[in-house]
Amino acid sequence: MKPVRTRFAPSPTGYLHVGGIRTALFAWLLARQNKGAFILRFEDTDKKREVEGAREHLIDSLHQLGLDYDEGPDIGGPFAPYTQSERLDSYQKWAQKLIESGRAYADPYTPEEVQGFREAAQKAHKPFLYRNHRPENPPAWDGTKPLRFKSDPKAYDWEDAVMGQLHTGPEVVDDFVLIKSDGYPTYNFAHIIDDAEMEISHVLRGQEFLSSTPNYLNLYEALEVERPVLATMPHVMGPEGNKKLSKRDGAKDVLDYIRDGYLPDALVNFIASLGWNDGTEQEIFSRDELIAKFSLEHVHTSGASFDERRLEWMNGSYIRALPLDDLLNKVADYWPEEVSDYPAEYKKQVLGLVQERLKYFSELPELTRFFFIDLPVNPELISSHKHLKKLSIDELRDLLQQAQASLEASDFSLQDLTDRLNNLLEKTGQKPAVLFSLIRIATTQSPASPGLADSLAVLGKETSLRRVKAQLNQLN
Ligand code: GLU
């Protein structure tokens, strides 16, 4: 068996959204599962589309997700360089080989002439094929004209590791450009050379390349190189499920998710689940489980749709599984400056209260602000409250004074607070939606908080009473 060598071959044309990085993840999983190698290669032969900073950004995305590669542009390896624009000699060498074997020719036509052929085919209701216009005596190729592949049209039957058995007729095989007039190879040519030279065993890539595959099969034959296993990934669809996920659907950069406080393991789990499962109902997979269980045969043949709510849910479940000490370390950068003065024990108590509902870390400042600072009394919280707005100032003041008296006598243990709050309900004859909301607003200045008794116990007696007093002052 040949060693498994997979590659991720992005073009440095922008950031990676979750759909784009899924191919990298699957290729990585396959390599790790088989103790093979995972290779990063930059396909930068279309200089016009290149985006400044995209290379660093792609590398950072892989690093942040923990998709380590064994060979690549920045780390080298036995088949360096791993950047196509630095491999032009290679493409020239293989192009010469094709010229010598009569399988490539200089394209003598101007764009206007090609356009003429195209229109003529259209008029005749025939598909346009370059190979119907092969020049009889092509000029010698001097690099100023495109170099075209001289195809050998035939039907193909081949096995795609995801899509299964595929069949095409000879009409889809055509003479495509190998080297452009600017001296750079096309993707169609360069990736085949690179995959062969880099001894890639499995090519995983998006569905958009499927229609060109018969041309690639033809080229493998002409070059007399062994073709790797081909595995076509179905599109990741947008949230509606009816079109390919795009940046316009809010398909954020994976680094934005990292910045928002999504855990790399949760992102990896989520991305793996876009179009793959192990055939059971299981949804949460650790990285090691993914490595052990991944298989191309279980990649779905139709598009998976991207559902950000599901990602939030999944990330939340990874957050809930974290021991408090880990959680404390991981959220350090998300909390504002003033939080750093508080002791770790206090912060852990706060985290213990919000861990259950936290979906990603950047929500934390908003959810926990009141544990660290006295927010100014906001009268609107009462005047816009569904139940409280119906009470008079006197009623509100009376209720809050009763709460104040009871809290003053409390030792602020969770048990004592729970008992006292329940007694107050009985004594005042109010519903929790009224009484507890009022105390919650007074002590947190927030419309929602974790359980009231829990929050009060963490805030402590002094802070809680200081805030009740501030609210009473405002009511007066
Ligand atoms: N450079 C191609 C792209 O970014 C990669 C296709 C492939 O993996 O072969 O779409």
Short mmCIF file of C-alpha atoms and ligand atoms in Angstrom, two decimals:
data_model
loop_
_atom_site.label_atom_id
_atom_site.label_comp_id
_atom_site.label_asym_id
_atom_site.label_seq_id
_atom_site.Cartn_x
_atom_site.Cartn_y
_atom_site.Cartn_z
CA MET A 1 0.00 0.00 0.00
CA LYS A 2 1.24 3.46 -0.91
CA PRO A 3 1.50 5.86 2.03
CA VAL A 4 -1.48 8.15 2.40
CA ARG A 5 -0.55 11.69 1.42
CA THR A 6 -3.32 14.26 1.25
CA ARG A 7 -3.17 17.93 0.53
CA PHE A 8 -5.04 21.15 1.01
CA ALA A 9 -4.41 23.44 -1.92
CA PRO A 10 -6.06 26.81 -1.41
CA SER A 11 -5.57 29.77 -3.68
CA PRO A 12 -4.59 32.84 -1.66
CA THR A 13 -7.66 34.76 -2.71
CA GLY A 14 -9.29 35.50 0.64
CA TYR A 15 -10.30 34.05 3.95
CA LEU A 16 -11.64 30.55 4.58
CA HIS A 17 -15.21 30.08 5.62
CA VAL A 18 -16.37 26.86 7.24
CA GLY A 19 -17.28 25.36 3.88
CA GLY A 20 -13.84 26.05 2.47
CA ILE A 21 -11.97 24.61 5.36
CA ARG A 22 -13.99 21.42 5.47
CA THR A 23 -11.95 19.96 2.62
CA ALA A 24 -8.81 20.68 4.63
CA LEU A 25 -10.29 18.97 7.67
CA PHE A 26 -11.32 15.84 5.79
CA ALA A 27 -7.90 15.60 4.12
CA TRP A 28 -6.23 16.08 7.50
CA LEU A 29 -8.40 13.41 9.14
CA LEU A 30 -7.59 10.94 6.40
CA ALA A 31 -3.87 11.59 6.72
CA ARG A 32 -3.86 11.33 10.51
CA GLN A 33 -5.99 8.20 10.50
CA ASN A 34 -3.54 6.47 8.20
CA LYS A 35 -0.38 7.85 9.81
CA GLY A 36 0.25 9.57 6.52
CA ALA A 37 1.16 13.15 5.64
CA PHE A 38 -0.97 16.24 5.22
CA ILE A 39 0.44 18.86 2.88
CA LEU A 40 -0.34 22.52 2.40
CA ARG A 41 0.19 23.95 -1.06
CA PHE A 42 -0.53 27.44 -2.32
CA GLU A 43 -2.07 27.61 -5.76
CA ASP A 44 -1.19 31.12 -6.76
CA THR A 45 -1.07 31.03 -10.53
CA ASP A 46 -3.92 33.48 -10.96
CA LYS A 47 -2.13 36.63 -9.92
CA LYS A 48 -5.13 38.85 -10.58
CA ARG A 49 -7.21 37.16 -7.91
CA GLU A 50 -4.56 37.17 -5.25
CA VAL A 51 -5.43 38.98 -2.02
CA GLU A 52 -2.72 40.52 0.11
CA GLY A 53 -2.29 38.78 3.44
CA ALA A 54 -4.36 35.76 2.40
CA ARG A 55 -1.46 33.31 2.81
CA GLU A 56 -0.79 34.27 6.40
CA HIS A 57 -4.50 34.22 7.04
CA LEU A 58 -4.89 30.69 5.64
CA ILE A 59 -1.96 29.43 7.66
CA ASP A 60 -3.33 31.04 10.80
CA SER A 61 -6.74 29.46 10.20
CA LEU A 62 -5.22 25.98 9.98
CA HIS A 63 -3.10 26.60 13.08
CA GLN A 64 -6.02 27.90 15.11
CA LEU A 65 -8.11 24.87 14.25
CA GLY A 66 -5.21 22.58 15.09
CA LEU A 67 -4.96 21.22 11.55
CA ASP A 68 -1.20 20.82 11.53
CA TYR A 69 0.51 20.05 8.25
CA ASP A 70 3.67 18.07 7.68
CA GLU A 71 4.91 19.87 4.58
CA GLY A 72 4.08 23.32 3.32
CA PRO A 73 5.19 26.67 1.95
CA ASP A 74 6.42 27.98 5.29
CA ILE A 75 7.93 24.76 6.65
CA GLY A 76 9.29 23.11 3.52
CA GLY A 77 9.50 19.38 3.00
CA PRO A 78 10.91 16.80 0.60
CA PHE A 79 9.00 18.20 -2.39
CA ALA A 80 9.56 21.91 -1.78
CA PRO A 81 8.69 24.48 -2.93
CA TYR A 82 5.00 24.19 -2.04
CA THR A 83 3.92 27.36 -3.81
CA GLN A 84 2.96 27.05 -7.44
CA SER A 85 4.52 30.31 -8.59
CA GLU A 86 7.86 28.91 -7.42
CA ARG A 87 7.43 25.72 -9.41
CA LEU A 88 7.28 27.16 -12.92
CA ASP A 89 10.32 25.14 -14.07
CA SER A 90 8.49 21.95 -13.26
CA TYR A 91 5.48 22.90 -15.36
CA GLN A 92 7.77 23.89 -18.23
CA LYS A 93 9.51 20.54 -18.07
CA TRP A 94 6.27 18.59 -18.21
CA ALA A 95 4.89 20.88 -20.90
CA GLN A 96 7.94 20.12 -23.06
CA LYS A 97 7.36 16.44 -22.52
CA LEU A 98 3.81 16.81 -23.82
CA ILE A 99 4.98 18.83 -26.82
CA GLU A 100 7.52 16.14 -27.65
CA SER A 101 4.95 13.39 -27.45
CA GLY A 102 2.62 15.38 -29.69
CA ARG A 103 0.10 16.03 -26.90
CA ALA A 104 0.32 19.81 -26.65
CA TYR A 105 0.32 22.63 -29.17
CA ALA A 106 0.65 26.38 -29.28
CA ASP A 107 -2.75 27.99 -29.62
CA PRO A 108 -2.42 30.38 -32.57
CA TYR A 109 -5.78 32.12 -32.29
CA THR A 110 -6.59 35.58 -31.10
CA PRO A 111 -9.42 35.92 -28.55
CA GLU A 112 -11.56 37.40 -31.34
CA GLU A 113 -11.05 34.34 -33.50
CA VAL A 114 -11.99 32.04 -30.63
CA GLN A 115 -15.09 34.14 -30.05
CA GLY A 116 -15.97 33.63 -33.73
CA PHE A 117 -15.73 29.83 -33.31
CA ARG A 118 -17.86 30.02 -30.26
CA GLU A 119 -20.60 31.98 -31.97
CA ALA A 120 -20.56 29.69 -34.98
CA ALA A 121 -21.07 26.67 -32.72
CA GLN A 122 -23.91 28.44 -30.97
CA LYS A 123 -25.62 29.19 -34.27
CA ALA A 124 -25.28 25.57 -35.29
CA HIS A 125 -26.68 24.50 -31.89
CA LYS A 126 -23.56 22.50 -31.20
CA PRO A 127 -21.43 22.56 -28.08
CA PHE A 128 -18.29 24.56 -28.56
CA LEU A 129 -15.13 22.43 -28.47
CA TYR A 130 -11.63 23.73 -29.02
CA ARG A 131 -10.55 20.46 -30.42
CA ASN A 132 -12.73 21.04 -33.48
CA HIS A 133 -10.46 23.95 -34.33
CA ARG A 134 -7.03 22.44 -33.86
CA PRO A 135 -4.65 24.25 -36.20
CA GLU A 136 -3.17 22.07 -38.87
CA ASN A 137 0.29 23.52 -38.54
CA PRO A 138 0.55 25.05 -35.12
CA PRO A 139 3.44 27.47 -34.69
CA ALA A 140 6.36 26.44 -32.48
CA TRP A 141 5.56 27.27 -28.89
CA ASP A 142 7.68 30.24 -27.79
CA GLY A 143 5.77 31.06 -24.62
CA THR A 144 3.94 34.07 -26.04
CA LYS A 145 0.90 32.00 -26.94
CA PRO A 146 -1.12 29.72 -24.69
CA LEU A 147 -0.11 26.09 -24.75
CA ARG A 148 -3.04 23.79 -25.21
CA PHE A 149 -3.50 20.13 -24.38
CA LYS A 150 -4.19 17.90 -27.36
CA SER A 151 -6.83 15.69 -25.85
CA ASP A 152 -7.73 12.15 -26.80
CA PRO A 153 -11.51 12.20 -26.42
CA LYS A 154 -13.00 9.03 -24.97
CA ALA A 155 -15.60 7.84 -22.52
CA TYR A 156 -14.62 7.34 -18.89
CA ASP A 157 -15.84 5.16 -16.10
CA TRP A 158 -14.24 5.92 -12.82
CA GLU A 159 -14.73 5.50 -9.14
CA ASP A 160 -15.02 8.59 -6.97
CA ALA A 161 -14.43 7.71 -3.32
CA VAL A 162 -17.46 9.79 -2.29
CA MET A 163 -19.72 9.95 -5.34
CA GLY A 164 -19.29 6.32 -6.33
CA GLN A 165 -19.11 5.06 -9.91
CA LEU A 166 -19.19 7.87 -12.48
CA HIS A 167 -19.48 7.80 -16.23
CA THR A 168 -18.95 10.41 -18.93
CA GLY A 169 -18.89 10.34 -22.70
CA PRO A 170 -16.12 11.60 -25.02
CA GLU A 171 -17.94 14.88 -25.70
CA VAL A 172 -16.77 16.37 -22.38
CA VAL A 173 -13.07 15.91 -23.10
CA ASP A 174 -11.51 18.91 -24.78
CA ASP A 175 -8.26 20.73 -25.50
CA PHE A 176 -7.75 22.95 -22.48
CA VAL A 177 -5.03 25.49 -21.77
CA LEU A 178 -2.00 24.13 -19.94
CA ILE A 179 0.15 27.25 -19.84
CA LYS A 180 -1.22 30.74 -20.28
CA SER A 181 0.43 33.43 -22.35
CA ASP A 182 1.71 35.04 -19.15
CA GLY A 183 3.86 31.95 -18.56
CA TYR A 184 1.82 30.67 -15.63
CA PRO A 185 0.17 27.27 -15.77
CA THR A 186 -3.56 26.91 -15.36
CA TYR A 187 -4.97 25.23 -12.27
CA ASN A 188 -5.99 22.34 -14.52
CA PHE A 189 -2.39 21.62 -15.45
CA ALA A 190 -0.45 22.69 -12.37
CA HIS A 191 -2.40 20.73 -9.78
CA ILE A 192 -1.94 17.50 -11.72
CA ILE A 193 1.81 17.99 -11.97
CA ASP A 194 2.08 18.96 -8.31
CA ASP A 195 -0.05 16.09 -7.08
CA ALA A 196 2.09 13.68 -9.10
CA GLU A 197 5.41 15.14 -8.01
CA MET A 198 4.31 15.43 -4.38
CA GLU A 199 3.11 11.82 -4.45
CA ILE A 200 -0.39 12.74 -3.35
CA SER A 201 -2.44 9.60 -2.83
CA HIS A 202 -5.91 11.15 -2.32
CA VAL A 203 -7.27 14.32 -3.88
CA LEU A 204 -10.19 15.70 -1.90
CA ARG A 205 -11.81 18.75 -3.39
CA GLY A 206 -15.07 20.53 -4.05
CA GLN A 207 -17.80 19.57 -6.43
CA GLU A 208 -16.98 22.48 -8.73
CA PHE A 209 -14.11 20.44 -10.17
CA LEU A 210 -16.19 17.40 -11.03
CA SER A 211 -17.11 18.52 -14.55
CA SER A 212 -13.42 18.92 -15.43
CA THR A 213 -12.42 15.52 -14.10
CA PRO A 214 -12.64 13.70 -17.48
CA ASN A 215 -10.11 16.21 -18.80
CA TYR A 216 -7.86 15.44 -15.86
CA LEU A 217 -8.19 11.71 -16.46
CA ASN A 218 -7.14 12.32 -20.04
CA LEU A 219 -4.16 14.36 -18.94
CA TYR A 220 -3.00 11.74 -16.41
CA GLU A 221 -2.86 9.30 -19.28
CA ALA A 222 -0.96 11.63 -21.57
CA LEU A 223 1.55 12.37 -18.82
CA GLU A 224 1.77 8.69 -17.94
CA VAL A 225 1.35 9.40 -14.25
CA GLU A 226 -0.71 7.36 -11.85
CA ARG A 227 -3.91 9.05 -10.86
CA PRO A 228 -4.60 9.50 -7.17
CA VAL A 229 -7.84 8.47 -5.50
CA LEU A 230 -10.37 11.20 -6.32
CA ALA A 231 -12.91 12.22 -3.71
CA THR A 232 -15.47 14.91 -4.45
CA MET A 233 -16.96 16.85 -1.57
CA PRO A 234 -20.54 18.01 -2.04
CA HIS A 235 -21.15 21.71 -1.55
CA VAL A 236 -21.86 23.11 1.85
CA MET A 237 -25.20 24.79 1.33
CA GLY A 238 -26.45 28.02 2.83
CA PRO A 239 -28.88 28.00 5.77
CA GLU A 240 -31.86 27.71 3.39
CA GLY A 241 -30.35 24.57 1.93
CA ASN A 242 -31.00 25.63 -1.65
CA LYS A 243 -27.73 27.21 -2.70
CA LYS A 244 -24.05 26.94 -2.05
CA LEU A 245 -22.91 28.63 1.14
CA SER A 246 -21.35 31.98 0.39
CA LYS A 247 -19.87 34.85 2.28
CA ARG A 248 -23.14 36.65 1.69
CA ASP A 249 -25.05 34.09 3.77
CA GLY A 250 -23.01 35.20 6.72
CA ALA A 251 -20.47 32.46 6.14
CA LYS A 252 -17.93 34.01 8.41
CA ASP A 253 -14.22 33.59 8.33
CA VAL A 254 -13.27 30.69 10.62
CA LEU A 255 -10.94 33.08 12.41
CA ASP A 256 -13.93 35.24 13.31
CA TYR A 257 -15.46 32.28 15.08
CA ILE A 258 -12.23 31.72 16.96
CA ARG A 259 -12.18 35.41 17.88
CA ASP A 260 -15.78 35.19 19.08
CA GLY A 261 -14.78 32.44 21.44
CA TYR A 262 -15.69 29.26 19.68
CA LEU A 263 -13.54 26.35 20.78
CA PRO A 264 -11.36 24.83 18.06
CA ASP A 265 -12.53 21.31 18.96
CA ALA A 266 -16.16 22.36 18.67
CA LEU A 267 -15.52 24.02 15.32
CA VAL A 268 -13.71 20.94 14.07
CA ASN A 269 -16.57 18.74 15.27
CA PHE A 270 -19.11 20.99 13.62
CA ILE A 271 -17.25 21.27 10.33
CA ALA A 272 -16.78 17.49 10.22
CA SER A 273 -20.51 17.07 10.67
CA LEU A 274 -21.20 19.10 7.53
CA GLY A 275 -21.78 16.22 5.22
CA TRP A 276 -20.30 13.43 7.28
CA ASN A 277 -21.38 11.22 10.16
CA ASP A 278 -20.38 7.74 11.21
CA GLY A 279 -23.73 6.21 10.34
CA THR A 280 -25.07 6.50 13.91
CA GLU A 281 -26.95 9.27 15.73
CA GLN A 282 -23.82 10.48 17.48
CA GLU A 283 -23.18 14.20 17.05
CA ILE A 284 -20.38 15.04 19.44
CA PHE A 285 -17.03 13.62 18.38
CA SER A 286 -13.70 14.39 19.97
CA ARG A 287 -10.80 15.00 17.62
CA ASP A 288 -9.42 11.51 18.31
CA GLU A 289 -12.79 9.95 17.63
CA LEU A 290 -13.02 11.81 14.35
CA ILE A 291 -9.58 10.57 13.37
CA ALA A 292 -10.56 7.03 14.25
CA LYS A 293 -14.01 7.06 12.66
CA PHE A 294 -13.73 9.28 9.60
CA SER A 295 -14.20 7.59 6.27
CA LEU A 296 -14.75 8.89 2.77
CA GLU A 297 -17.48 6.31 2.21
CA HIS A 298 -19.58 8.06 4.86
CA VAL A 299 -19.26 11.50 3.32
CA HIS A 300 -22.71 12.33 2.02
CA THR A 301 -23.20 12.76 -1.68
CA SER A 302 -25.56 15.70 -1.35
CA GLY A 303 -24.91 19.08 0.17
CA ALA A 304 -25.08 19.64 3.91
CA SER A 305 -26.57 22.90 5.03
CA PHE A 306 -24.82 25.28 7.33
CA ASP A 307 -26.81 26.07 10.45
CA GLU A 308 -25.17 28.56 12.77
CA ARG A 309 -27.64 27.76 15.58
CA ARG A 310 -26.38 24.21 15.54
CA LEU A 311 -22.80 25.45 15.76
CA GLU A 312 -23.79 27.56 18.78
CA TRP A 313 -25.43 24.57 20.38
CA MET A 314 -22.41 22.40 19.73
CA ASN A 315 -19.99 24.99 21.06
CA GLY A 316 -22.18 25.40 24.13
CA SER A 317 -21.98 21.71 24.83
CA TYR A 318 -18.17 21.84 24.58
CA ILE A 319 -18.17 24.80 26.97
CA ARG A 320 -20.38 22.94 29.46
CA ALA A 321 -17.96 20.01 29.42
CA LEU A 322 -15.02 22.20 30.48
CA PRO A 323 -13.77 22.03 34.07
CA LEU A 324 -14.10 25.47 35.67
CA ASP A 325 -10.34 25.99 35.84
CA ASP A 326 -10.02 25.42 32.10
CA LEU A 327 -12.95 27.68 31.40
CA LEU A 328 -11.36 30.37 33.55
CA ASN A 329 -8.14 30.19 31.53
CA LYS A 330 -9.88 30.20 28.20
CA VAL A 331 -12.06 33.23 28.87
CA ALA A 332 -9.27 35.40 30.28
CA ASP A 333 -9.02 37.55 27.16
CA TYR A 334 -12.74 38.05 26.78
CA TRP A 335 -13.37 39.80 30.05
CA PRO A 336 -12.84 43.54 30.32
CA GLU A 337 -9.97 45.10 32.23
CA GLU A 338 -11.81 45.65 35.55
CA VAL A 339 -12.41 41.92 35.95
CA SER A 340 -8.71 41.23 36.38
CA ASP A 341 -8.76 42.68 39.91
CA TYR A 342 -11.18 40.01 41.13
CA PRO A 343 -9.88 36.82 42.72
CA ALA A 344 -9.94 33.64 40.64
CA GLU A 345 -12.34 32.01 43.10
CA TYR A 346 -14.92 34.71 42.54
CA LYS A 347 -14.56 34.52 38.78
CA LYS A 348 -15.01 30.77 38.92
CA GLN A 349 -18.22 31.17 40.89
CA VAL A 350 -19.49 33.57 38.25
CA LEU A 351 -18.48 31.19 35.46
CA GLY A 352 -20.17 28.33 37.28
CA LEU A 353 -23.42 30.28 37.07
CA VAL A 354 -23.25 31.13 33.36
CA GLN A 355 -21.49 28.04 32.02
CA GLU A 356 -24.84 26.36 31.38
CA ARG A 357 -26.05 29.00 28.96
CA LEU A 358 -22.85 30.33 27.44
CA LYS A 359 -22.78 29.71 23.67
CA TYR A 360 -19.44 31.42 22.92
CA PHE A 361 -17.01 33.43 24.97
CA SER A 362 -17.59 36.87 23.52
CA GLU A 363 -21.05 36.79 25.11
CA LEU A 364 -19.41 36.74 28.50
CA PRO A 365 -18.88 40.47 29.21
CA GLU A 366 -22.55 41.19 28.57
CA LEU A 367 -23.82 38.21 30.56
CA THR A 368 -21.62 38.80 33.59
CA ARG A 369 -21.01 42.53 33.73
CA PHE A 370 -23.10 43.05 36.84
CA PHE A 371 -20.97 40.62 38.82
CA PHE A 372 -18.07 43.03 38.52
CA ILE A 373 -19.44 46.53 38.39
CA ASP A 374 -22.36 48.43 39.88
CA LEU A 375 -24.33 49.42 36.85
CA PRO A 376 -26.22 52.71 37.15
CA VAL A 377 -29.85 52.33 38.11
CA ASN A 378 -31.86 52.12 34.91
CA PRO A 379 -35.52 53.09 35.59
CA GLU A 380 -36.57 51.73 32.21
CA LEU A 381 -35.98 48.17 33.34
CA ILE A 382 -38.98 48.59 35.62
CA SER A 383 -41.10 50.92 33.50
CA SER A 384 -40.87 48.58 30.52
CA HIS A 385 -41.21 45.34 32.51
CA LYS A 386 -44.27 43.31 31.60
CA HIS A 387 -45.47 42.94 35.20
CA LEU A 388 -43.63 45.60 37.17
CA LYS A 389 -44.89 48.47 35.05
CA LYS A 390 -48.37 47.79 36.44
CA LEU A 391 -47.31 48.47 40.03
CA SER A 392 -47.33 51.91 41.63
CA ILE A 393 -44.16 53.46 42.99
CA ASP A 394 -45.45 52.87 46.52
CA GLU A 395 -46.07 49.20 45.86
CA LEU A 396 -42.65 48.79 44.30
CA ARG A 397 -40.98 50.59 47.19
CA ASP A 398 -42.86 48.53 49.74
CA LEU A 399 -41.90 45.25 48.09
CA LEU A 400 -38.28 46.23 47.78
CA GLN A 401 -38.14 47.39 51.41
CA GLN A 402 -39.44 44.03 52.56
CA ALA A 403 -36.79 42.34 50.44
CA GLN A 404 -34.15 44.63 51.89
CA ALA A 405 -35.12 43.76 55.45
CA SER A 406 -35.04 40.07 54.73
CA LEU A 407 -31.67 40.23 52.97
CA GLU A 408 -30.21 42.24 55.80
CA ALA A 409 -30.93 39.35 58.12
CA SER A 410 -29.52 36.73 55.77
CA ASP A 411 -26.12 35.07 56.02
CA PHE A 412 -26.17 34.92 52.20
CA SER A 413 -25.67 31.20 52.03
CA LEU A 414 -27.50 29.76 49.04
CA GLN A 415 -29.84 27.81 51.29
CA ASP A 416 -30.73 30.77 53.45
CA LEU A 417 -31.32 33.00 50.44
CA THR A 418 -33.51 30.40 48.79
CA ASP A 419 -35.61 30.04 51.95
CA ARG A 420 -35.93 33.77 52.41
CA LEU A 421 -36.97 34.41 48.83
CA ASN A 422 -39.65 31.73 49.12
CA ASN A 423 -40.88 33.17 52.41
CA LEU A 424 -41.08 36.58 50.82
CA LEU A 425 -43.28 35.20 48.07
CA GLU A 426 -45.65 33.87 50.66
CA LYS A 427 -45.55 36.94 52.82
CA THR A 428 -46.14 39.42 49.98
CA GLY A 429 -48.51 37.20 48.05
CA GLN A 430 -46.63 38.08 44.84
CA LYS A 431 -45.65 35.87 41.97
CA PRO A 432 -41.94 35.22 41.28
CA ALA A 433 -42.37 37.06 37.97
CA VAL A 434 -43.05 40.20 40.02
CA LEU A 435 -41.07 39.89 43.21
CA PHE A 436 -38.01 38.13 41.86
CA SER A 437 -37.90 40.36 38.79
CA LEU A 438 -37.85 43.40 41.03
CA ILE A 439 -35.03 42.08 43.20
CA ARG A 440 -33.17 40.91 40.12
CA ILE A 441 -33.39 44.31 38.49
CA ALA A 442 -32.35 46.08 41.67
CA THR A 443 -29.32 43.88 42.26
CA THR A 444 -28.15 43.32 38.69
CA GLN A 445 -29.61 46.17 36.61
CA SER A 446 -30.13 43.53 33.95
CA PRO A 447 -33.33 42.05 32.59
CA ALA A 448 -31.99 38.51 32.93
CA SER A 449 -29.49 36.73 35.11
CA PRO A 450 -28.75 33.24 36.33
CA GLY A 451 -30.96 32.02 39.19
CA LEU A 452 -31.70 34.86 41.61
CA ALA A 453 -30.56 33.15 44.81
CA ASP A 454 -27.41 31.91 43.05
CA SER A 455 -26.62 35.36 41.76
CA LEU A 456 -27.17 36.99 45.15
CA ALA A 457 -25.01 34.40 46.88
CA VAL A 458 -22.14 35.15 44.49
CA LEU A 459 -22.62 38.93 44.62
CA GLY A 460 -22.52 38.79 48.41
CA LYS A 461 -24.34 40.70 51.08
CA GLU A 462 -22.61 44.05 50.87
CA THR A 463 -22.94 44.46 47.11
CA SER A 464 -26.49 43.18 46.98
CA LEU A 465 -27.70 45.53 49.70
CA ARG A 466 -25.80 48.50 48.31
CA ARG A 467 -27.61 47.98 45.01
CA VAL A 468 -31.03 47.51 46.61
CA LYS A 469 -30.47 50.79 48.40
CA ALA A 470 -29.53 52.56 45.17
CA GLN A 471 -32.71 51.29 43.55
CA LEU A 472 -34.78 52.46 46.55
CA ASN A 473 -33.18 55.89 46.33
CA GLN A 474 -34.21 56.06 42.73
CA LEU A 475 -37.79 55.04 43.56
CA ASN A 476 -37.91 57.73 46.21
N1 GLU B 1 -6.78 25.93 -5.64
C1 GLU B 1 -8.05 25.28 -5.71
C2 GLU B 1 -9.06 26.13 -4.98
O1 GLU B 1 -8.68 26.92 -4.14
C3 GLU B 1 -7.98 23.94 -5.02
C4 GLU B 1 -8.65 22.83 -5.69
C5 GLU B 1 -7.97 21.51 -5.31
O2 GLU B 1 -7.98 21.19 -4.13
O3 GLU B 1 -7.42 20.86 -6.18
O4 GLU B 1 -10.23 26.03 -5.23
#
